[in-house]
Amino acid sequence: SQKIEQNSEALNIQEGKTATLTCNYTNYSPAYLQWYRQDPGRGPVFLLLIRENEKEKRKERLKVTFDTTLKQSLFHITASQPADSATYLCAPHYSGGGADGLTFGKGTHLIIQP
Amino acid sequence: NAGVTQTPKFQVLKTGQSMTLQCAQDMNHNSMYWYRQDPGMGLRLIYYSASEGTTDKGEVPNGYNVSRLNKREFSLRLESAAPSQTSVYFCASSDTALPPFPYTFGSGTRLTVV
């Protein structure tokens, strides 16, 4: 079965630096890969998605890359701020699937220190 | 635009009691999902409804039942609650008629079974 791996340990980054989070998957490559943000006591919120034929996607200070050879997606937050502190989840989405439920990684807890 | 609304937000049950978690979305999404989230386990799919009138089991369906009442509403029922069902429950919806289709999550129900 497909496995999704995200850094289980918290990631501590100094304010203003770039935070880079990793999402690795096994077996076959997804058609899309989605990233979500989750704050304590709240539901996940969709941030970005990237298609398998895209190398990179940007939205304001966020950037996502997708390397199907490495079976990996990287999520970058540039000029990080304490308000970016949250847990970030990745979710691969397979062509023809998704309607039967996304599988999410366990998430990486990001802490931006002032 | 309320998005996905879950009720109640908090609930304490005694072992063996039953209850229904309610979920409603106002985005005209065709697919709806129930997840549970436990520390160290991430989000796990309980049941999903790809379209009105259909429901299917996810990864962890045992001990739960669901009803897709109409396009807007998808409820999750615990017939005889057990301490192992202590968790945070999230409902989500998406428009799977047009991939890719990010999920919109509710704010969650925190359930404790004693």
CSV table of C-alpha atoms in Angstrom, one decimal:
chain,number,residue,atom,x,y,z
A,1,SER,CA,0.0,0.0,0.0
A,2,GLN,CA,1.0,3.6,-0.5
A,3,LYS,CA,3.0,5.2,2.3
A,4,ILE,CA,3.4,8.9,2.9
A,5,GLU,CA,6.3,10.0,5.1
A,6,GLN,CA,6.7,13.5,6.6
A,7,ASN,CA,9.2,14.5,9.3
A,8,SER,CA,7.6,13.5,12.5
A,9,GLU,CA,9.8,15.7,14.6
A,10,ALA,CA,9.1,19.4,15.0
A,11,LEU,CA,11.0,21.7,12.7
A,12,ASN,CA,12.3,24.8,14.4
A,13,ILE,CA,13.2,27.7,12.1
A,14,GLN,CA,14.2,31.3,13.0
A,15,GLU,CA,11.9,34.0,11.8
A,16,GLY,CA,12.9,35.4,8.4
A,17,LYS,CA,14.5,32.1,7.3
A,18,THR,CA,13.1,29.7,4.7
A,19,ALA,CA,11.3,26.7,6.1
A,20,THR,CA,11.4,23.5,4.0
A,21,LEU,CA,9.2,20.6,4.7
A,22,THR,CA,9.4,17.2,3.1
A,23,CYS,CA,6.8,14.7,1.9
A,24,ASN,CA,8.0,11.4,0.6
A,25,TYR,CA,5.8,8.7,-0.9
A,26,THR,CA,6.3,5.1,-2.0
A,27,ASN,CA,5.3,3.2,-5.0
A,28,TYR,CA,3.6,5.0,-7.9
A,29,SER,CA,3.4,8.7,-8.3
A,30,PRO,CA,0.3,10.7,-7.7
A,31,ALA,CA,-1.4,12.8,-10.3
A,32,TYR,CA,-1.5,15.7,-7.8
A,33,LEU,CA,-0.1,16.4,-4.4
A,34,GLN,CA,-1.9,18.7,-2.0
A,35,TRP,CA,-0.6,20.6,1.0
A,36,TYR,CA,-2.7,21.6,4.0
A,37,ARG,CA,-2.1,23.7,7.1
A,38,GLN,CA,-3.6,22.7,10.4
A,39,ASP,CA,-3.7,24.9,13.5
A,40,PRO,CA,-4.3,23.5,17.0
A,41,GLY,CA,-7.9,22.8,17.6
A,42,ARG,CA,-8.9,23.5,14.0
A,43,GLY,CA,-9.5,21.5,10.8
A,44,PRO,CA,-6.9,21.3,8.0
A,45,VAL,CA,-7.0,24.2,5.5
A,46,PHE,CA,-6.0,23.7,1.8
A,47,LEU,CA,-2.9,25.7,0.7
A,48,LEU,CA,-1.6,24.5,-2.6
A,49,LEU,CA,-1.6,21.6,-5.0
A,50,ILE,CA,0.9,20.6,-7.6
A,51,ARG,CA,0.3,18.4,-10.6
A,52,GLU,CA,2.7,15.6,-11.6
A,53,ASN,CA,3.8,17.4,-14.8
A,54,GLU,CA,4.6,20.6,-12.8
A,55,LYS,CA,8.0,21.0,-11.3
A,56,GLU,CA,7.2,24.0,-9.1
A,57,LYS,CA,4.2,26.0,-7.9
A,58,ARG,CA,4.1,29.3,-6.1
A,59,LYS,CA,1.6,31.2,-4.1
A,60,GLU,CA,2.9,34.3,-2.3
A,61,ARG,CA,5.6,33.2,0.2
A,62,LEU,CA,4.8,29.5,-0.5
A,63,LYS,CA,6.5,27.2,-3.0
A,64,VAL,CA,5.9,23.6,-3.7
A,65,THR,CA,8.1,21.3,-5.8
A,66,PHE,CA,7.4,17.9,-7.1
A,67,ASP,CA,10.1,15.4,-8.0
A,68,THR,CA,8.6,12.2,-9.4
A,69,THR,CA,12.1,10.6,-9.7
A,70,LEU,CA,12.8,11.1,-6.0
A,71,LYS,CA,9.1,10.5,-5.1
A,72,GLN,CA,9.2,13.6,-3.1
A,73,SER,CA,7.5,17.0,-2.7
A,74,LEU,CA,9.1,19.9,-0.9
A,75,PHE,CA,7.1,22.7,0.7
A,76,HIS,CA,8.9,26.0,1.2
A,77,ILE,CA,7.9,29.0,3.2
A,78,THR,CA,10.1,32.0,2.5
A,79,ALA,CA,10.6,34.9,4.9
A,80,SER,CA,9.0,32.8,7.6
A,81,GLN,CA,6.9,34.4,10.4
A,82,PRO,CA,5.8,33.2,13.8
A,83,ALA,CA,2.2,33.1,12.4
A,84,ASP,CA,3.4,30.4,10.0
A,85,SER,CA,3.8,28.1,13.0
A,86,ALA,CA,1.4,25.2,12.5
A,87,THR,CA,1.3,21.5,11.4
A,88,TYR,CA,1.6,21.0,7.6
A,89,LEU,CA,0.1,17.9,6.0
A,90,CYS,CA,0.7,16.5,2.5
A,91,ALA,CA,-1.8,14.4,0.6
A,92,PRO,CA,-1.1,12.7,-2.7
A,93,HIS,CA,-4.1,12.4,-5.0
A,94,TYR,CA,-4.2,9.7,-7.7
A,95,SER,CA,-5.8,10.0,-11.0
A,96,GLY,CA,-9.3,8.5,-10.8
A,97,GLY,CA,-9.1,8.5,-7.1
A,98,GLY,CA,-9.7,11.1,-4.5
A,99,ALA,CA,-13.4,10.7,-4.5
A,100,ASP,CA,-12.8,7.7,-2.2
A,101,GLY,CA,-10.9,9.7,0.3
A,102,LEU,CA,-7.4,11.3,0.4
A,103,THR,CA,-4.7,9.7,2.5
A,104,PHE,CA,-2.8,12.3,4.5
A,105,GLY,CA,0.7,12.2,5.9
A,106,LYS,CA,0.9,12.6,9.6
A,107,GLY,CA,2.2,16.1,9.2
A,108,THR,CA,5.2,18.1,10.2
A,109,HIS,CA,4.9,20.5,13.1
A,110,LEU,CA,6.6,23.8,12.2
A,111,ILE,CA,7.7,26.3,14.8
A,112,ILE,CA,8.9,29.7,13.7
A,113,GLN,CA,10.8,31.4,16.5
A,114,PRO,CA,11.0,35.2,16.8
B,1,ASN,CA,-20.5,31.2,3.4
B,2,ALA,CA,-20.2,28.8,6.3
B,3,GLY,CA,-18.4,26.0,4.5
B,4,VAL,CA,-18.5,22.8,6.5
B,5,THR,CA,-20.3,22.9,9.9
B,6,GLN,CA,-19.9,20.2,12.5
B,7,THR,CA,-21.9,19.7,15.7
B,8,PRO,CA,-21.3,19.3,18.5
B,9,LYS,CA,-17.8,20.8,19.0
B,10,PHE,CA,-17.3,18.8,22.2
B,11,GLN,CA,-18.9,15.7,23.7
B,12,VAL,CA,-18.3,13.3,26.6
B,13,LEU,CA,-19.9,9.9,26.4
B,14,LYS,CA,-20.0,7.0,28.7
B,15,THR,CA,-18.9,3.6,27.4
B,16,GLY,CA,-21.9,2.0,25.6
B,17,GLN,CA,-23.7,5.2,24.9
B,18,SER,CA,-24.7,6.2,21.4
B,19,MET,CA,-24.5,9.5,19.6
B,20,THR,CA,-24.6,11.0,16.2
B,21,LEU,CA,-22.1,13.6,14.9
B,22,GLN,CA,-23.7,16.0,12.4
B,23,CYS,CA,-22.0,17.5,9.4
B,24,ALA,CA,-23.4,19.9,6.8
B,25,GLN,CA,-21.8,21.8,3.9
B,26,ASP,CA,-23.2,24.6,1.9
B,27,MET,CA,-20.8,24.5,-1.1
B,28,ASN,CA,-22.9,22.1,-3.2
B,29,HIS,CA,-20.1,19.6,-3.0
B,30,ASN,CA,-20.9,16.1,-4.1
B,31,SER,CA,-18.5,14.2,-1.9
B,32,MET,CA,-18.2,14.1,1.8
B,33,TYR,CA,-15.9,12.4,4.3
B,34,TRP,CA,-15.4,11.5,7.9
B,35,TYR,CA,-11.9,11.3,9.4
B,36,ARG,CA,-10.6,10.8,12.9
B,37,GLN,CA,-7.4,12.3,14.1
B,38,ASP,CA,-5.4,10.8,16.9
B,39,PRO,CA,-2.0,11.8,18.2
B,40,GLY,CA,0.8,10.1,16.3
B,41,MET,CA,-1.7,8.5,13.9
B,42,GLY,CA,-2.7,11.4,11.7
B,43,LEU,CA,-6.0,11.6,9.9
B,44,ARG,CA,-7.6,8.3,9.1
B,45,LEU,CA,-10.6,7.9,6.9
B,46,ILE,CA,-13.7,6.3,8.5
B,47,TYR,CA,-16.3,6.5,5.9
B,48,TYR,CA,-16.9,8.5,2.7
B,49,SER,CA,-19.8,9.3,0.4
B,50,ALA,CA,-18.7,9.9,-3.2
B,51,SER,CA,-22.1,11.2,-4.1
B,52,GLU,CA,-25.6,11.6,-2.7
B,53,GLY,CA,-27.1,8.1,-2.0
B,54,THR,CA,-23.8,6.3,-1.7
B,55,THR,CA,-21.5,5.5,1.2
B,56,ASP,CA,-18.4,3.4,1.5
B,57,LYS,CA,-16.0,2.2,4.2
B,58,GLY,CA,-12.7,3.9,4.7
B,59,GLU,CA,-9.6,2.7,6.6
B,60,VAL,CA,-11.2,2.5,10.1
B,61,PRO,CA,-15.0,1.9,9.8
B,62,ASN,CA,-15.5,-0.5,12.7
B,63,GLY,CA,-17.8,0.8,15.3
B,64,TYR,CA,-19.3,3.5,13.1
B,65,ASN,CA,-22.2,4.0,10.7
B,66,VAL,CA,-23.0,6.8,8.4
B,67,SER,CA,-25.9,8.4,6.7
B,68,ARG,CA,-25.8,10.7,3.7
B,69,LEU,CA,-29.1,12.4,4.4
B,70,ASN,CA,-29.1,14.6,1.3
B,71,LYS,CA,-26.4,16.4,-0.7
B,72,ARG,CA,-25.7,18.8,2.2
B,73,GLU,CA,-25.6,16.5,5.2
B,74,PHE,CA,-23.5,13.5,6.2
B,75,SER,CA,-23.8,12.1,9.7
B,76,LEU,CA,-21.6,9.7,11.7
B,77,ARG,CA,-23.1,7.5,14.3
B,78,LEU,CA,-21.5,5.6,17.2
B,79,GLU,CA,-23.9,2.9,18.2
B,80,SER,CA,-22.0,1.8,21.4
B,81,ALA,CA,-19.2,4.1,22.2
B,82,ALA,CA,-15.9,2.6,23.4
B,83,PRO,CA,-12.9,4.4,24.9
B,84,SER,CA,-10.9,3.6,21.8
B,85,GLN,CA,-13.2,6.0,19.9
B,86,THR,CA,-11.9,8.9,21.9
B,87,SER,CA,-10.6,11.2,19.2
B,88,VAL,CA,-11.1,14.3,17.2
B,89,TYR,CA,-13.5,13.8,14.3
B,90,PHE,CA,-13.4,15.9,11.2
B,91,CYS,CA,-15.9,16.1,8.4
B,92,ALA,CA,-14.8,17.2,5.0
B,93,SER,CA,-16.3,17.8,1.6
B,94,SER,CA,-15.1,18.3,-2.0
B,95,ASP,CA,-16.4,18.8,-5.5
B,96,THR,CA,-15.1,15.6,-7.1
B,97,ALA,CA,-16.8,16.3,-10.4
B,98,LEU,CA,-13.9,18.6,-11.3
B,99,PRO,CA,-10.5,17.3,-10.3
B,100,PRO,CA,-8.3,18.3,-8.6
B,101,PHE,CA,-10.6,18.9,-5.8
B,102,PRO,CA,-9.2,20.3,-2.5
B,103,TYR,CA,-11.0,19.3,0.6
B,104,THR,CA,-12.8,21.7,2.9
B,105,PHE,CA,-12.8,20.6,6.5
B,106,GLY,CA,-15.0,21.4,9.4
B,107,SER,CA,-13.6,22.6,12.7
B,108,GLY,CA,-13.9,19.2,14.3
B,109,THR,CA,-15.7,17.4,17.2
B,110,ARG,CA,-13.7,16.5,20.2
B,111,LEU,CA,-15.1,13.3,21.6
B,112,THR,CA,-14.1,11.7,24.9
B,113,VAL,CA,-15.5,8.3,25.9
B,114,VAL,CA,-15.1,7.4,29.5
